[in-house]
Short mmCIF file of C-alpha atoms and ligand atoms in Angstrom, two decimals:
data_model
loop_
_atom_site.label_atom_id
_atom_site.label_comp_id
_atom_site.label_asym_id
_atom_site.label_seq_id
_atom_site.Cartn_x
_atom_site.Cartn_y
_atom_site.Cartn_z
CA MET A 19 0.00 0.00 0.00
CA PHE A 20 2.91 2.34 0.74
CA CYS A 21 5.96 0.65 -0.82
CA ARG A 22 6.90 -1.16 -4.02
CA CYS A 23 7.03 -4.72 -2.69
CA GLU A 24 5.35 -7.39 -4.78
CA ASN A 25 2.00 -8.64 -3.50
CA ARG A 26 2.18 -12.39 -3.98
CA PHE A 27 1.06 -15.34 -1.88
CA GLY A 28 3.29 -18.34 -1.33
CA ALA A 29 6.76 -16.74 -1.54
CA GLU A 30 9.49 -17.82 0.87
CA PRO A 31 9.04 -16.08 4.24
CA ASN A 32 10.41 -12.51 4.37
CA GLU A 33 11.30 -12.52 0.69
CA LEU A 34 8.91 -9.73 -0.35
CA VAL A 35 9.99 -7.03 2.09
CA CYS A 36 11.76 -3.66 2.04
CA PRO A 37 12.79 -1.00 4.57
CA VAL A 38 9.40 0.76 4.25
CA CYS A 39 7.14 -2.18 5.09
CA LEU A 40 9.63 -3.43 7.68
CA GLY A 41 9.23 -0.08 9.43
CA TYR A 42 12.88 0.99 9.39
CA PRO A 43 13.49 4.42 10.93
CA GLY A 44 13.71 7.23 8.39
CA THR A 45 11.63 5.58 5.68
CA LEU A 46 8.58 7.32 4.27
CA PRO A 47 5.33 5.85 2.91
CA VAL A 48 4.11 6.65 -0.63
CA ILE A 49 0.46 5.95 -1.51
CA ASN A 50 -0.08 3.21 -4.12
CA GLN A 51 -2.22 4.85 -6.82
CA HIS A 52 -3.38 1.58 -8.29
CA ALA A 53 -4.69 0.40 -4.92
CA VAL A 54 -6.59 3.68 -4.57
CA ASP A 55 -8.09 3.23 -8.05
CA LEU A 56 -9.17 -0.35 -7.36
CA ALA A 57 -10.75 0.63 -4.04
CA THR A 58 -12.53 3.50 -5.80
CA ARG A 59 -13.88 1.15 -8.47
CA LEU A 60 -15.06 -1.29 -5.81
CA ALA A 61 -16.78 1.53 -3.87
CA LEU A 62 -18.54 2.72 -7.02
CA ALA A 63 -19.72 -0.82 -7.80
CA LEU A 64 -21.28 -0.95 -4.34
CA GLY A 65 -23.00 2.40 -4.81
CA CYS A 66 -20.91 4.24 -2.20
CA VAL A 67 -20.17 7.93 -2.19
CA VAL A 68 -16.44 8.23 -2.91
CA GLU A 69 -15.01 11.12 -0.92
CA ARG A 70 -13.02 13.73 -2.83
CA ARG A 71 -10.79 14.00 0.24
CA SER A 72 -9.90 11.28 2.73
CA VAL A 73 -7.23 11.07 5.39
CA PHE A 74 -4.80 8.33 6.41
CA ALA A 75 -4.39 7.89 10.15
CA ARG A 76 -2.06 6.04 12.47
CA LYS A 77 -3.65 3.24 14.46
CA ASN A 78 -1.19 2.67 17.27
CA TYR A 79 -0.66 -0.74 18.80
CA PHE A 80 2.20 -3.12 19.36
CA TYR A 81 2.13 -6.58 17.87
CA PRO A 82 5.01 -8.75 16.65
CA ASP A 83 3.68 -8.83 13.06
CA LEU A 84 3.52 -5.02 12.91
CA PRO A 85 7.09 -3.74 12.98
CA LYS A 86 6.30 -0.01 12.88
CA GLY A 87 4.23 -0.18 16.08
CA TYR A 88 1.32 1.35 14.19
CA GLN A 89 -0.79 0.54 11.15
CA ILE A 90 -1.56 3.20 8.56
CA SER A 91 -5.33 3.10 8.15
CA GLN A 92 -8.19 5.58 7.75
CA TYR A 93 -10.29 6.72 10.66
CA ASP A 94 -12.68 9.66 10.72
CA GLU A 95 -12.35 10.53 7.03
CA PRO A 96 -12.55 7.25 5.08
CA LEU A 97 -12.36 6.78 1.32
CA ALA A 98 -16.05 6.02 0.85
CA GLU A 99 -19.35 5.95 2.72
CA GLY A 100 -22.86 4.57 2.15
CA GLY A 101 -23.71 2.08 -0.56
CA SER A 102 -25.09 -1.41 -0.16
CA VAL A 103 -24.66 -5.09 -0.96
CA PRO A 104 -27.65 -6.68 -2.73
CA LEU A 105 -28.72 -10.06 -1.35
CA PRO A 106 -29.90 -12.89 -3.63
CA THR A 107 -33.14 -12.98 -1.62
CA GLY A 108 -33.94 -9.48 -2.84
CA GLY A 109 -32.97 -7.44 0.22
CA ASN A 110 -30.03 -5.10 0.67
CA VAL A 111 -27.37 -4.76 3.33
CA ARG A 112 -26.41 -1.11 3.68
CA LEU A 113 -22.75 -0.25 4.02
CA HIS A 114 -21.38 2.06 6.64
CA ARG A 115 -17.98 2.78 5.09
CA ILE A 116 -15.06 1.52 3.05
CA HIS A 117 -11.53 2.48 3.96
CA LEU A 118 -8.00 1.73 2.80
CA GLU A 119 -5.22 0.42 5.00
CA GLU A 120 -2.15 -1.80 5.01
CA ASP A 121 -2.19 -5.44 6.07
CA ALA A 122 -0.01 -6.79 8.88
CA GLY A 123 2.46 -9.68 8.67
CA LYS A 124 1.76 -13.23 9.74
CA LEU A 125 2.77 -15.13 12.86
CA LEU A 126 3.54 -18.80 12.39
CA HIS A 127 3.21 -21.04 15.43
CA GLU A 128 4.70 -24.04 13.70
CA VAL A 129 7.51 -24.57 11.21
CA PRO A 130 6.06 -24.41 7.67
CA GLY A 131 5.68 -28.03 6.61
CA GLY A 132 7.10 -29.16 9.95
CA GLY A 133 6.15 -29.59 13.56
CA PRO A 134 5.06 -27.25 16.38
CA LEU A 135 7.38 -24.72 17.98
CA PRO A 136 6.67 -24.92 21.70
CA GLY A 137 6.92 -21.50 23.33
CA ARG A 138 8.05 -19.76 20.16
CA SER A 139 6.57 -18.14 17.05
CA LEU A 140 8.01 -17.16 13.68
CA VAL A 141 7.18 -13.95 11.82
CA ASP A 142 6.67 -13.68 8.06
CA PHE A 143 6.51 -10.04 6.97
CA ASN A 144 5.62 -10.74 3.31
CA ARG A 145 2.00 -9.71 3.88
CA CYS A 146 3.05 -6.62 5.83
CA GLY A 147 2.04 -3.56 3.82
CA VAL A 148 -0.23 -5.39 1.37
CA PRO A 149 -3.15 -3.08 0.38
CA LEU A 150 -6.36 -3.86 2.21
CA VAL A 151 -9.87 -2.43 2.02
CA GLU A 152 -12.08 -2.76 5.04
CA ILE A 153 -15.78 -2.87 4.16
CA VAL A 154 -18.07 -2.22 7.13
CA THR A 155 -21.80 -3.00 6.95
CA GLU A 156 -24.54 -1.44 9.04
CA PRO A 157 -25.81 -3.74 11.82
CA GLU A 158 -28.82 -4.92 9.85
CA ILE A 159 -28.09 -8.51 8.83
CA ARG A 160 -30.65 -10.66 10.61
CA SER A 161 -29.44 -14.24 10.17
CA PRO A 162 -26.20 -16.22 9.79
CA GLU A 163 -27.46 -17.31 6.35
CA ASP A 164 -27.87 -13.69 5.21
CA ALA A 165 -24.39 -12.91 6.53
CA GLN A 166 -22.99 -15.71 4.42
CA ALA A 167 -24.97 -14.57 1.37
CA CYS A 168 -23.78 -10.99 1.87
CA LEU A 169 -20.14 -12.12 1.94
CA GLN A 170 -20.68 -14.29 -1.14
CA THR A 171 -22.12 -11.35 -3.08
CA LEU A 172 -19.20 -9.18 -1.95
CA HIS A 173 -16.82 -11.87 -3.14
CA GLN A 174 -18.50 -11.87 -6.54
CA ILE A 175 -18.16 -8.07 -6.80
CA LEU A 176 -14.48 -8.22 -5.82
CA LEU A 177 -13.85 -10.59 -8.72
CA TYR A 178 -16.05 -8.66 -11.16
CA THR A 179 -14.30 -5.36 -10.42
CA GLY A 180 -10.86 -6.98 -10.29
CA ALA A 181 -10.29 -5.38 -6.90
CA SER A 182 -9.09 -8.70 -5.45
CA ASP A 183 -8.54 -12.30 -6.49
CA GLY A 184 -10.94 -13.14 -3.64
CA ASN A 185 -8.93 -16.22 -2.68
CA MET A 186 -10.09 -16.96 0.86
CA GLU A 187 -7.64 -19.82 1.42
CA GLU A 188 -4.80 -17.38 0.80
CA GLY A 189 -6.37 -14.71 3.00
CA SER A 190 -7.30 -12.32 0.17
CA LEU A 191 -10.80 -12.05 1.67
CA ARG A 192 -11.36 -12.32 5.40
CA CYS A 193 -14.35 -11.55 7.54
CA ASP A 194 -14.78 -10.24 11.07
CA ALA A 195 -18.39 -11.00 12.00
CA ASN A 196 -20.15 -9.14 14.82
CA LEU A 197 -23.30 -10.40 16.49
CA SER A 198 -25.64 -9.01 19.11
CA LEU A 199 -29.14 -9.95 20.27
CA ARG A 200 -32.07 -7.81 21.37
CA PRO A 201 -35.50 -8.57 22.83
CA ALA A 202 -38.26 -8.88 20.20
CA GLY A 203 -39.82 -5.48 19.64
CA SER A 204 -36.85 -3.56 21.05
CA ASP A 205 -34.74 -1.22 18.94
CA ALA A 206 -31.67 -1.22 21.15
CA LEU A 207 -29.04 -3.79 20.16
CA GLY A 208 -27.48 -5.75 23.01
CA THR A 209 -23.76 -6.07 23.69
CA LYS A 210 -21.95 -7.40 20.64
CA THR A 211 -19.14 -9.89 20.25
CA GLU A 212 -16.80 -10.11 17.29
CA VAL A 213 -15.56 -13.33 15.68
CA LYS A 214 -12.27 -12.54 13.93
CA ASN A 215 -10.63 -13.74 10.75
CA LEU A 216 -13.23 -16.06 9.27
CA ASN A 217 -11.85 -17.36 6.01
CA SER A 218 -14.70 -19.31 4.45
CA PHE A 219 -18.34 -18.55 3.65
CA ARG A 220 -19.53 -21.58 5.59
CA HIS A 221 -17.46 -20.64 8.62
CA VAL A 222 -19.21 -17.25 8.76
CA ALA A 223 -22.64 -18.89 8.97
CA ARG A 224 -21.46 -21.58 11.41
CA ALA A 225 -19.61 -19.16 13.71
CA LEU A 226 -22.57 -16.78 13.85
CA GLY A 227 -25.00 -19.67 14.42
CA TYR A 228 -22.90 -20.83 17.36
CA GLU A 229 -22.50 -17.29 18.70
CA ARG A 230 -26.27 -16.66 18.52
CA GLU A 231 -26.96 -19.79 20.60
CA ARG A 232 -24.20 -18.96 23.07
CA GLN A 233 -25.49 -15.44 23.68
CA LEU A 234 -29.07 -16.70 23.89
CA HIS A 235 -28.12 -19.14 26.65
CA ILE A 236 -26.32 -16.42 28.63
CA LEU A 237 -29.26 -14.01 28.35
CA ALA A 238 -31.87 -16.71 29.09
CA ALA A 239 -30.01 -17.56 32.31
CA GLY A 240 -30.14 -13.89 33.31
CA GLY A 241 -26.47 -13.28 32.56
CA ARG A 242 -24.73 -10.52 30.63
CA VAL A 243 -22.89 -10.86 27.32
CA GLU A 244 -19.28 -9.67 27.59
CA GLN A 245 -18.04 -7.42 24.81
CA GLU A 246 -15.09 -9.33 23.44
CA THR A 247 -13.21 -10.61 20.44
CA ARG A 248 -13.49 -14.33 19.75
CA SER A 249 -12.01 -16.87 17.36
CA PHE A 250 -13.77 -19.72 15.57
CA GLU A 251 -12.53 -23.30 15.57
CA PRO A 252 -13.83 -24.99 12.41
CA ALA A 253 -13.19 -28.53 13.67
CA SER A 254 -15.36 -28.23 16.78
CA GLY A 255 -17.64 -25.45 15.49
CA VAL A 256 -17.27 -23.36 18.65
CA THR A 257 -16.01 -19.83 19.25
CA ARG A 258 -13.47 -19.02 21.98
CA SER A 259 -12.57 -15.79 23.71
CA LEU A 260 -9.40 -14.08 22.43
CA ARG A 261 -9.50 -10.85 24.42
CA SER A 262 -12.10 -9.02 26.46
CA LYS A 263 -13.01 -5.35 26.56
CA GLU A 264 -10.73 -4.73 29.52
CA GLU A 265 -7.79 -5.65 27.32
CA ALA A 266 -9.18 -3.68 24.36
CA HIS A 267 -6.68 -1.38 22.72
CA ASP A 268 -6.82 2.37 22.84
CA TYR A 269 -5.46 2.96 19.36
CA ARG A 270 -4.80 6.72 19.83
CA TYR A 271 -5.61 7.45 16.21
CA PHE A 272 -4.11 10.61 14.74
CA PRO A 273 -3.63 11.80 11.15
CA GLU A 274 -0.56 10.19 9.56
CA PRO A 275 2.00 13.00 9.56
CA ASP A 276 4.02 11.45 6.72
CA LEU A 277 1.12 11.54 4.24
CA ARG A 278 -0.96 14.41 2.98
CA PRO A 279 -4.72 13.91 2.70
CA LEU A 280 -5.73 11.76 -0.27
CA VAL A 281 -7.44 14.04 -2.80
CA LEU A 282 -9.22 12.46 -5.76
CA THR A 283 -10.12 14.57 -8.77
CA GLU A 284 -13.51 14.23 -10.42
CA GLY A 285 -11.80 12.86 -13.53
CA ARG A 286 -9.99 10.16 -11.60
CA ILE A 287 -13.21 8.90 -10.05
CA GLU A 288 -15.03 9.10 -13.40
CA ARG A 289 -12.35 7.02 -15.05
CA GLN A 290 -13.00 4.24 -12.53
CA ALA A 291 -16.75 4.53 -13.11
CA GLU A 292 -16.10 4.02 -16.83
CA LEU A 293 -14.07 0.89 -16.07
CA LEU A 294 -16.91 -0.70 -14.10
CA PRO A 295 -18.08 -3.91 -15.77
CA GLU A 296 -21.72 -4.88 -16.11
CA LEU A 297 -22.45 -5.92 -12.52
CA PRO A 298 -23.64 -9.46 -11.70
CA TRP A 299 -27.22 -8.58 -10.80
CA VAL A 300 -27.61 -6.43 -13.94
CA LYS A 301 -26.16 -9.23 -16.05
CA SER A 302 -28.44 -11.76 -14.39
CA ALA A 303 -31.54 -9.70 -15.21
CA ARG A 304 -30.38 -9.30 -18.81
CA PHE A 305 -29.82 -13.07 -19.13
CA ARG A 306 -33.37 -13.69 -17.93
CA ASN A 307 -34.86 -11.28 -20.45
CA ALA A 308 -32.62 -11.85 -23.44
CA TYR A 309 -32.24 -15.64 -23.24
CA GLY A 310 -35.42 -16.67 -21.43
CA LEU A 311 -33.50 -18.24 -18.54
CA ARG A 312 -35.01 -18.96 -15.15
CA ALA A 313 -33.82 -16.76 -12.26
CA GLU A 314 -31.58 -19.48 -10.76
CA GLU A 315 -30.05 -20.27 -14.16
CA ALA A 316 -29.34 -16.61 -14.84
CA ALA A 317 -27.83 -16.16 -11.37
CA LEU A 318 -25.59 -19.20 -11.78
CA LEU A 319 -24.32 -18.22 -15.23
CA SER A 320 -23.68 -14.60 -14.23
CA GLY A 321 -21.98 -15.78 -11.03
CA SER A 322 -18.54 -15.17 -12.48
CA ALA A 323 -17.66 -12.76 -15.26
CA SER A 324 -15.59 -15.36 -17.09
CA LEU A 325 -18.34 -18.01 -17.02
CA ALA A 326 -20.87 -15.43 -18.24
CA ALA A 327 -18.55 -14.40 -21.08
CA TYR A 328 -18.04 -18.05 -22.00
CA TYR A 329 -21.80 -18.61 -22.12
CA GLU A 330 -22.42 -15.54 -24.26
CA ARG A 331 -19.71 -16.49 -26.76
CA ALA A 332 -21.36 -19.88 -27.20
CA VAL A 333 -24.79 -18.27 -27.63
CA ALA A 334 -23.34 -15.89 -30.22
CA ALA A 335 -22.24 -18.96 -32.22
CA HIS A 336 -25.68 -20.64 -31.96
CA PRO A 337 -28.19 -17.89 -31.16
CA THR A 338 -31.33 -20.06 -31.17
CA GLY A 339 -29.76 -22.41 -28.63
CA ALA A 340 -29.52 -20.05 -25.65
CA LYS A 341 -31.60 -22.32 -23.42
CA SER A 342 -29.91 -25.58 -24.35
CA ILE A 343 -26.43 -24.03 -24.17
CA ALA A 344 -27.30 -22.81 -20.66
CA ASN A 345 -28.10 -26.40 -19.68
CA TRP A 346 -24.84 -27.71 -21.12
CA VAL A 347 -22.74 -25.02 -19.46
CA MET A 348 -24.43 -25.57 -16.09
CA THR A 349 -23.90 -29.33 -16.16
CA GLU A 350 -21.08 -30.64 -18.37
CA ILE A 351 -18.91 -27.53 -18.48
CA LEU A 352 -19.22 -26.62 -14.79
CA ARG A 353 -18.46 -30.20 -13.79
CA GLU A 354 -15.19 -30.07 -15.72
CA LEU A 355 -14.41 -26.61 -14.37
CA LYS A 356 -14.39 -28.04 -10.85
CA GLN A 357 -11.32 -30.08 -11.79
CA GLN A 358 -8.14 -28.12 -11.39
CA ASP A 359 -6.22 -26.65 -14.31
CA VAL A 360 -8.82 -27.49 -16.90
CA GLN A 361 -8.52 -25.90 -20.32
CA LEU A 362 -12.15 -25.28 -21.27
CA ILE A 363 -13.44 -26.34 -24.64
CA ALA A 364 -13.93 -23.29 -26.86
CA PRO A 365 -17.50 -21.97 -26.49
CA GLU A 366 -17.93 -22.02 -30.30
CA ARG A 367 -17.18 -25.75 -30.32
CA LEU A 368 -19.68 -26.35 -27.52
CA ALA A 369 -22.22 -24.33 -29.54
CA ALA A 370 -21.58 -26.55 -32.59
CA ILE A 371 -22.33 -29.68 -30.54
CA VAL A 372 -25.49 -28.16 -29.06
CA ALA A 373 -26.58 -27.12 -32.57
CA LEU A 374 -26.25 -30.76 -33.72
CA VAL A 375 -28.46 -31.85 -30.83
CA ASP A 376 -30.98 -29.07 -31.50
CA SER A 377 -31.21 -30.07 -35.18
CA GLY A 378 -31.81 -33.72 -34.22
CA GLU A 379 -28.61 -34.99 -35.80
CA LEU A 380 -27.11 -36.01 -32.47
CA SER A 381 -28.70 -37.59 -29.40
CA THR A 382 -27.99 -36.02 -26.04
CA THR A 383 -26.21 -39.18 -24.92
CA ALA A 384 -24.01 -39.26 -28.02
CA ALA A 385 -23.39 -35.51 -27.65
CA LYS A 386 -21.73 -36.14 -24.29
CA ASP A 387 -19.31 -38.55 -25.97
CA VAL A 388 -18.62 -35.97 -28.67
CA LEU A 389 -18.02 -33.32 -26.02
CA SER A 390 -15.43 -35.41 -24.21
CA GLU A 391 -13.72 -36.20 -27.54
CA ALA A 392 -13.79 -32.57 -28.62
CA TRP A 393 -12.29 -31.45 -25.31
CA GLY A 394 -8.64 -30.79 -25.99
CA SER A 395 -8.78 -31.90 -29.63
CA GLU A 396 -8.48 -30.00 -32.90
CA GLU A 397 -11.10 -32.06 -34.70
CA SER A 398 -14.40 -30.31 -35.40
CA PRO A 399 -17.49 -31.71 -33.63
CA ASP A 400 -18.88 -32.58 -37.07
CA GLN A 401 -15.83 -34.68 -37.91
CA ILE A 402 -15.96 -36.41 -34.54
CA VAL A 403 -19.62 -37.29 -35.05
CA ASP A 404 -18.82 -38.87 -38.41
CA ARG A 405 -15.67 -40.62 -37.24
CA LEU A 406 -17.55 -42.22 -34.33
CA GLY A 407 -20.60 -42.91 -36.52
CA LEU A 408 -22.85 -41.10 -34.08
CA ARG A 409 -24.95 -39.08 -36.47
CA GLN A 410 -28.57 -39.84 -35.70
CA VAL A 411 -30.44 -41.76 -38.32
CA ARG A 412 -33.77 -40.24 -39.25
CA ASP A 413 -33.83 -41.81 -42.65
CA ASP A 414 -37.18 -43.61 -42.78
CA ARG A 415 -36.04 -46.56 -44.88
CA GLN A 416 -33.15 -47.36 -42.55
CA LEU A 417 -35.37 -46.95 -39.50
CA GLU A 418 -38.04 -49.17 -41.04
CA ALA A 419 -35.49 -51.89 -41.72
CA TRP A 420 -34.39 -51.84 -38.06
CA ALA A 421 -38.00 -51.75 -36.91
CA ASP A 422 -38.97 -54.72 -39.08
CA ALA A 423 -36.00 -56.68 -37.79
CA ALA A 424 -36.90 -55.81 -34.18
CA VAL A 425 -40.53 -56.90 -34.64
CA ALA A 426 -39.53 -60.10 -36.42
CA ALA A 427 -36.99 -61.06 -33.76
CA ASN A 428 -39.27 -60.20 -30.81
CA GLY A 429 -42.60 -61.71 -31.66
CA LYS A 430 -43.61 -61.95 -28.00
CA ALA A 431 -43.15 -58.25 -27.36
CA ALA A 432 -44.98 -57.35 -30.56
CA ALA A 433 -47.89 -59.59 -29.61
CA ALA A 434 -47.95 -58.13 -26.08
CA TYR A 435 -48.15 -54.61 -27.51
CA ARG A 436 -51.01 -55.60 -29.81
CA ASP A 437 -52.77 -57.09 -26.74
CA GLY A 438 -52.70 -53.61 -25.16
CA ARG A 439 -49.52 -53.85 -23.07
CA LYS A 440 -48.25 -50.47 -24.24
CA GLN A 441 -44.97 -50.68 -22.30
CA ALA A 442 -43.82 -53.39 -24.71
CA LEU A 443 -43.23 -50.61 -27.25
CA GLY A 444 -40.41 -49.25 -25.13
CA TYR A 445 -38.68 -52.61 -25.27
CA LEU A 446 -38.94 -52.68 -29.06
CA VAL A 447 -37.59 -49.11 -29.33
CA GLY A 448 -34.69 -50.30 -27.19
CA GLN A 449 -34.03 -53.13 -29.67
CA VAL A 450 -33.96 -50.62 -32.55
CA MET A 451 -31.54 -48.44 -30.62
CA LYS A 452 -29.35 -51.45 -29.98
CA ALA A 453 -29.36 -52.50 -33.62
CA SER A 454 -28.50 -48.95 -34.68
CA ARG A 455 -25.76 -48.70 -32.06
CA GLY A 456 -27.57 -45.72 -30.54
CA THR A 457 -27.84 -43.70 -33.73
CA ALA A 458 -31.56 -44.19 -34.41
CA GLU A 459 -33.54 -41.08 -33.57
CA PRO A 460 -35.67 -42.55 -30.75
CA GLN A 461 -38.80 -40.49 -31.39
CA ALA A 462 -38.86 -41.38 -35.08
CA ALA A 463 -38.17 -45.06 -34.29
CA ARG A 464 -41.05 -45.06 -31.81
CA GLU A 465 -43.43 -43.59 -34.42
CA ILE A 466 -42.47 -46.13 -37.06
CA LEU A 467 -42.86 -49.05 -34.64
CA ARG A 468 -46.24 -47.80 -33.49
CA ARG A 469 -47.39 -47.55 -37.12
CA LYS A 470 -46.13 -51.01 -37.96
CA LEU A 471 -47.84 -52.60 -34.95
CA ALA A 472 -51.13 -50.76 -35.38
ZN1 LIG B 23 7.91 -3.13 1.14
#
């Protein structure tokens, strides 16, 4: 945020450091313009008011992963205020503020890849000074599930705007969740507790669910909830106290004397507004209207900008197949995407396969074989269909020949059908499919058999 160190996860400890982020005496911070621009774009995407002037402040505390003895953050004049996060259920979570700050380093309590270090800790300063935005909501989320949904939507917006890679396992997105209870009908919120550093969507919902029950038990027994910071243990699903209010820090905030206030020109903010992509909920609504998708389908396909772009490229190559392409992308393509390091089949090639199904030349079952052949191959779907002999046969003479053979070889089934046992027809269709090695168009085969047996 204030030096030129690379921001990269997974480097050797203390490899990505310099005198500025290590807090050497005499060094001076310089604001990272790109970080400011990304935070501005994110704030605009969330509908915040971006302040023309904001102020960096020193947040003073001592901790081994914070070599300067203070963190440069923003306090009473943050970068942005207001705005909201839309929930998939239709509601909105209003935002209080968004501010910029620098991250702290990391304490390791065991040797990386090795055993525990009794009584000792190691410090990795690589993360020290990494740009961070803190996004603070108003206290108006009413359930652990909504909290999880809110964080998931935020995650989506981070990826859409390119403000973060959103990788929670690498700590690119972390959540501090606060919870307080109040009697039904009352406006005053009770004492809150904070669960720190939640690094998965599910953990947010589980930690808050546990915390709600814990506070409820205390209050039901006539006790008082302590204001404190807690941690969540995923294995047991419980939260534990980290520090209470008595140990709470007095951060003695004051304006950072080494930095002038951050002043953004109108033009700079406008440029970020122009760079905003079509946002997920806007895209989702457009998918519903333009392609006739159901709400859940549209939400799934607009869930990531790259998946949405993939879908639209395929639709562009086969415009009448928007619905069927949606089905293929949501099943076959997404399933492959879950594997790591998958090179996706080009959307135009997927569209060509779907077009063959839509025109009746390829059965859905055979299309799946073609898809797996076409994945990572240069051959066109058309060539693959011919090479594998999968093109569906709708030629009446060929179908009639198979049907005659099936009736002749299965006299019992034919007689049963004529006696009114209609399910016998299915068996005969199956025989035609078998004889045609799956290439007979089943509907046409069924019609021909029905006519012959009538
Ligand atoms: Zn540095």
